[in-house]
PDB file of C-alpha atoms in Angstrom:
ATOM      1  CA  UNK K   1     -46.099 -46.827  20.733  1.00  0.00           C
ATOM      2  CA  UNK K   2     -48.330 -45.087  18.276  1.00  0.00           C
ATOM      3  CA  UNK K   3     -46.193 -46.371  15.394  1.00  0.00           C
ATOM      4  CA  UNK K   4     -47.182 -50.007  16.016  1.00  0.00           C
ATOM      5  CA  UNK K   5     -48.769 -51.475  12.911  1.00  0.00           C
ATOM      6  CA  UNK K   6     -52.364 -52.658  13.034  1.00  0.00           C
ATOM      7  CA  UNK K   7     -53.258 -55.822  11.131  1.00  0.00           C
ATOM      8  CA  UNK K   8     -56.972 -56.235  10.448  1.00  0.00           C
ATOM      9  CA  UNK K   9     -58.305 -59.703   9.729  1.00  0.00           C
ATOM     10  CA  UNK K  10     -62.079 -59.457   9.342  1.00  0.00           C
ATOM     11  CA  UNK K  11     -64.228 -61.798   7.315  1.00  0.00           C
ATOM     12  CA  UNK K  12     -66.852 -59.860   5.355  1.00  0.00           C
ATOM     13  CA  UNK K  13     -69.175 -62.852   5.783  1.00  0.00           C
ATOM     14  CA  UNK K  14     -69.607 -62.381   9.547  1.00  0.00           C
ATOM     15  CA  UNK K  15     -73.222 -62.368  10.699  1.00  0.00           C
ATOM     16  CA  UNK K  16     -74.927 -59.073  11.543  1.00  0.00           C
ATOM     17  CA  UNK K  17     -74.683 -57.914  15.145  1.00  0.00           C
ATOM     18  CA  UNK K  18     -76.874 -55.699  17.293  1.00  0.00           C
ATOM     19  CA  UNK K  19     -74.832 -52.606  18.245  1.00  0.00           C
ATOM     20  CA  UNK K  20     -74.819 -48.835  18.166  1.00  0.00           C
ATOM     21  CA  UNK K  21     -72.363 -48.116  15.362  1.00  0.00           C
ATOM     22  CA  UNK K  22     -70.995 -44.873  16.820  1.00  0.00           C
ATOM     23  CA  UNK K  23     -70.450 -46.348  20.292  1.00  0.00           C
ATOM     24  CA  UNK K  24     -68.889 -49.505  18.876  1.00  0.00           C
ATOM     25  CA  UNK K  25     -66.532 -47.376  16.784  1.00  0.00           C
ATOM     26  CA  UNK K  26     -65.405 -45.547  19.948  1.00  0.00           C
ATOM     27  CA  UNK K  27     -64.868 -48.877  21.705  1.00  0.00           C
ATOM     28  CA  UNK K  28     -62.689 -50.228  18.903  1.00  0.00           C
ATOM     29  CA  UNK K  29     -60.719 -46.974  18.532  1.00  0.00           C
ATOM     30  CA  UNK K  30     -60.003 -46.873  22.276  1.00  0.00           C
ATOM     31  CA  UNK K  31     -58.973 -50.536  22.388  1.00  0.00           C
ATOM     32  CA  UNK K  32     -56.683 -50.213  19.345  1.00  0.00           C
ATOM     33  CA  UNK K  33     -55.187 -46.970  20.657  1.00  0.00           C
ATOM     34  CA  UNK K  34     -54.502 -48.577  24.033  1.00  0.00           C
ATOM     35  CA  UNK K  35     -52.971 -51.663  22.403  1.00  0.00           C
ATOM     36  CA  UNK K  36     -50.721 -49.519  20.198  1.00  0.00           C
ATOM     37  CA  UNK K  37     -49.500 -47.543  23.205  1.00  0.00           C
ATOM     38  CA  UNK K  38     -48.414 -50.676  25.026  1.00  0.00           C
ATOM     39  CA  UNK K  39     -47.013 -52.616  22.066  1.00  0.00           C
ATOM     40  CA  UNK K  40     -43.223 -52.939  22.024  1.00  0.00           C
ATOM     41  CA  UNK K  41     -41.190 -51.728  19.063  1.00  0.00           C
ATOM     42  CA  UNK K  42     -41.333 -54.113  16.144  1.00  0.00           C
ATOM     43  CA  UNK K  43     -44.597 -55.708  17.170  1.00  0.00           C
ATOM     44  CA  UNK K  44     -48.102 -54.991  16.044  1.00  0.00           C
ATOM     45  CA  UNK K  45     -51.726 -55.106  17.021  1.00  0.00           C
ATOM     46  CA  UNK K  46     -54.181 -57.533  15.467  1.00  0.00           C
ATOM     47  CA  UNK K  47     -57.913 -56.905  15.110  1.00  0.00           C
ATOM     48  CA  UNK K  48     -59.994 -59.932  14.207  1.00  0.00           C
ATOM     49  CA  UNK K  49     -63.495 -61.277  14.669  1.00  0.00           C
ATOM     50  CA  UNK K  50     -65.249 -64.616  14.602  1.00  0.00           C
ATOM     51  CA  UNK K  51     -68.768 -65.923  15.062  1.00  0.00           C
ATOM     52  CA  UNK K  52     -68.973 -67.875  18.325  1.00  0.00           C
ATOM     53  CA  UNK K  53     -72.363 -69.407  19.121  1.00  0.00           C
ATOM     54  CA  UNK K  54     -74.970 -66.625  19.274  1.00  0.00           C
ATOM     55  CA  UNK K  55     -72.382 -63.817  19.233  1.00  0.00           C
ATOM     56  CA  UNK K  56     -69.446 -62.335  17.377  1.00  0.00           C
ATOM     57  CA  UNK K  57     -66.187 -61.954  19.269  1.00  0.00           C
ATOM     58  CA  UNK K  58     -64.255 -58.895  18.113  1.00  0.00           C
ATOM     59  CA  UNK K  59     -60.683 -59.119  19.412  1.00  0.00           C
ATOM     60  CA  UNK K  60     -57.915 -56.542  19.719  1.00  0.00           C
ATOM     61  CA  UNK K  61     -54.663 -58.389  20.419  1.00  0.00           C
ATOM     62  CA  UNK K  62     -51.369 -56.856  21.518  1.00  0.00           C
ATOM     63  CA  UNK K  63     -47.944 -58.148  22.553  1.00  0.00           C
ATOM     64  CA  UNK K  64     -47.312 -55.613  25.321  1.00  0.00           C
ATOM     65  CA  UNK K  65     -46.563 -56.310  28.980  1.00  0.00           C
ATOM     66  CA  UNK K  66     -50.075 -57.545  29.705  1.00  0.00           C
ATOM     67  CA  UNK K  67     -52.357 -56.763  32.637  1.00  0.00           C
ATOM     68  CA  UNK K  68     -52.068 -58.917  35.750  1.00  0.00           C
ATOM     69  CA  UNK K  69     -55.359 -60.702  36.453  1.00  0.00           C
ATOM     70  CA  UNK K  70     -55.713 -58.927  39.798  1.00  0.00           C
ATOM     71  CA  UNK K  71     -55.602 -55.501  38.116  1.00  0.00           C
ATOM     72  CA  UNK K  72     -58.045 -56.077  35.262  1.00  0.00           C
ATOM     73  CA  UNK K  73     -60.944 -54.549  37.198  1.00  0.00           C
ATOM     74  CA  UNK K  74     -58.899 -51.531  38.272  1.00  0.00           C
ATOM     75  CA  UNK K  75     -57.793 -50.588  34.738  1.00  0.00           C
ATOM     76  CA  UNK K  76     -61.473 -50.314  33.760  1.00  0.00           C
ATOM     77  CA  UNK K  77     -61.898 -47.451  36.224  1.00  0.00           C
ATOM     78  CA  UNK K  78     -61.475 -43.844  35.001  1.00  0.00           C
ATOM     79  CA  UNK K  79     -57.989 -42.334  35.330  1.00  0.00           C
ATOM     80  CA  UNK K  80     -56.400 -45.653  36.275  1.00  0.00           C
ATOM     81  CA  UNK K  81     -53.235 -46.678  34.519  1.00  0.00           C
ATOM     82  CA  UNK K  82     -51.192 -49.773  35.080  1.00  0.00           C
ATOM     83  CA  UNK K  83     -47.917 -47.851  34.777  1.00  0.00           C
ATOM     84  CA  UNK K  84     -47.647 -44.248  35.964  1.00  0.00           C
ATOM     85  CA  UNK K  85     -43.939 -43.987  35.127  1.00  0.00           C
ATOM     86  CA  UNK K  86     -44.658 -41.652  32.201  1.00  0.00           C
ATOM     87  CA  UNK K  87     -43.434 -44.307  29.754  1.00  0.00           C
ATOM     88  CA  UNK K  88     -46.852 -44.410  28.102  1.00  0.00           C
ATOM     89  CA  UNK K  89     -48.924 -41.315  27.380  1.00  0.00           C
ATOM     90  CA  UNK K  90     -52.585 -41.085  28.229  1.00  0.00           C
ATOM     91  CA  UNK K  91     -55.119 -40.170  30.866  1.00  0.00           C
ATOM     92  CA  UNK K  92     -56.166 -43.664  31.846  1.00  0.00           C
ATOM     93  CA  UNK K  93     -59.595 -43.324  30.251  1.00  0.00           C
ATOM     94  CA  UNK K  94     -59.313 -45.614  27.207  1.00  0.00           C
ATOM     95  CA  UNK K  95     -60.323 -48.898  28.821  1.00  0.00           C
ATOM     96  CA  UNK K  96     -62.855 -47.179  31.110  1.00  0.00           C
ATOM     97  CA  UNK K  97     -64.612 -45.606  28.117  1.00  0.00           C
ATOM     98  CA  UNK K  98     -64.465 -48.839  26.099  1.00  0.00           C
ATOM     99  CA  UNK K  99     -65.859 -50.822  29.029  1.00  0.00           C
ATOM    100  CA  UNK K 100     -68.595 -48.258  29.750  1.00  0.00           C
ATOM    101  CA  UNK K 101     -69.758 -48.022  26.141  1.00  0.00           C
ATOM    102  CA  UNK K 102     -69.677 -51.811  25.822  1.00  0.00           C
ATOM    103  CA  UNK K 103     -71.843 -52.241  28.921  1.00  0.00           C
ATOM    104  CA  UNK K 104     -74.190 -49.435  27.771  1.00  0.00           C
ATOM    105  CA  UNK K 105     -74.897 -51.499  24.654  1.00  0.00           C
ATOM    106  CA  UNK K 106     -75.564 -54.615  26.747  1.00  0.00           C
ATOM    107  CA  UNK K 107     -72.329 -56.267  25.666  1.00  0.00           C
ATOM    108  CA  UNK K 108     -69.262 -57.551  27.459  1.00  0.00           C
ATOM    109  CA  UNK K 109     -65.579 -56.614  27.296  1.00  0.00           C
ATOM    110  CA  UNK K 110     -63.197 -59.370  28.369  1.00  0.00           C
ATOM    111  CA  UNK K 111     -59.504 -58.781  29.055  1.00  0.00           C
ATOM    112  CA  UNK K 112     -57.364 -61.910  28.830  1.00  0.00           C
ATOM    113  CA  UNK K 113     -53.729 -62.888  28.431  1.00  0.00           C
ATOM    114  CA  UNK K 114     -52.404 -63.164  24.905  1.00  0.00           C
ATOM    115  CA  UNK K 115     -50.454 -66.414  24.573  1.00  0.00           C
ATOM    116  CA  UNK K 116     -46.789 -65.414  24.495  1.00  0.00           C
ATOM    117  CA  UNK K 117     -47.473 -62.085  26.253  1.00  0.00           C
ATOM    118  CA  UNK K 118     -49.813 -59.164  25.941  1.00  0.00           C
ATOM    119  CA  UNK K 119     -53.533 -58.535  26.281  1.00  0.00           C
ATOM    120  CA  UNK K 120     -56.430 -59.772  24.198  1.00  0.00           C
ATOM    121  CA  UNK K 121     -59.444 -57.472  24.573  1.00  0.00           C
ATOM    122  CA  UNK K 122     -62.606 -59.205  23.360  1.00  0.00           C
ATOM    123  CA  UNK K 123     -65.892 -57.419  22.743  1.00  0.00           C
ATOM    124  CA  UNK K 124     -68.723 -59.960  22.779  1.00  0.00           C
ATOM    125  CA  UNK K 125     -71.426 -58.691  20.392  1.00  0.00           C
ATOM    126  CA  UNK K 126     -74.857 -60.339  20.227  1.00  0.00           C
ATOM    127  CA  UNK K 127     -76.070 -61.456  16.826  1.00  0.00           C
ATOM    128  CA  UNK K 128     -78.872 -59.361  15.395  1.00  0.00           C
ATOM    129  CA  UNK K 129     -82.208 -60.940  16.249  1.00  0.00           C
ATOM    130  CA  UNK K 130     -80.951 -62.893  19.296  1.00  0.00           C
ATOM    131  CA  UNK K 131     -81.792 -60.431  22.075  1.00  0.00           C
TER     132      UNK K 131
END
């Protein structure tokens, strides 16, 4: 649902990270777009970030149907969609592009369950000066 609201909760005091700004922007746009598509009516998407050890974890959290653990690798492949019923628009490239750009920058994209339902996509960004 493209009309799902997006709540952004970012602390402007987060430490600097080492990333390609343009690629990271594409990652975040694809993750938010994917989360909005799968969010049920009346729910929203949350984007937040926190310093964790020697990294910053940027999270995109939705309340959609989630991704079964056994399919989390498959949805990272190009043109793979969890649901081909036509209920959700798209080519199945969003997570593949986000995952590819994340790996190209030497980072990691984790897909986990959101407590209460949904997916939490976490981009693990190294702190500047730690690599």
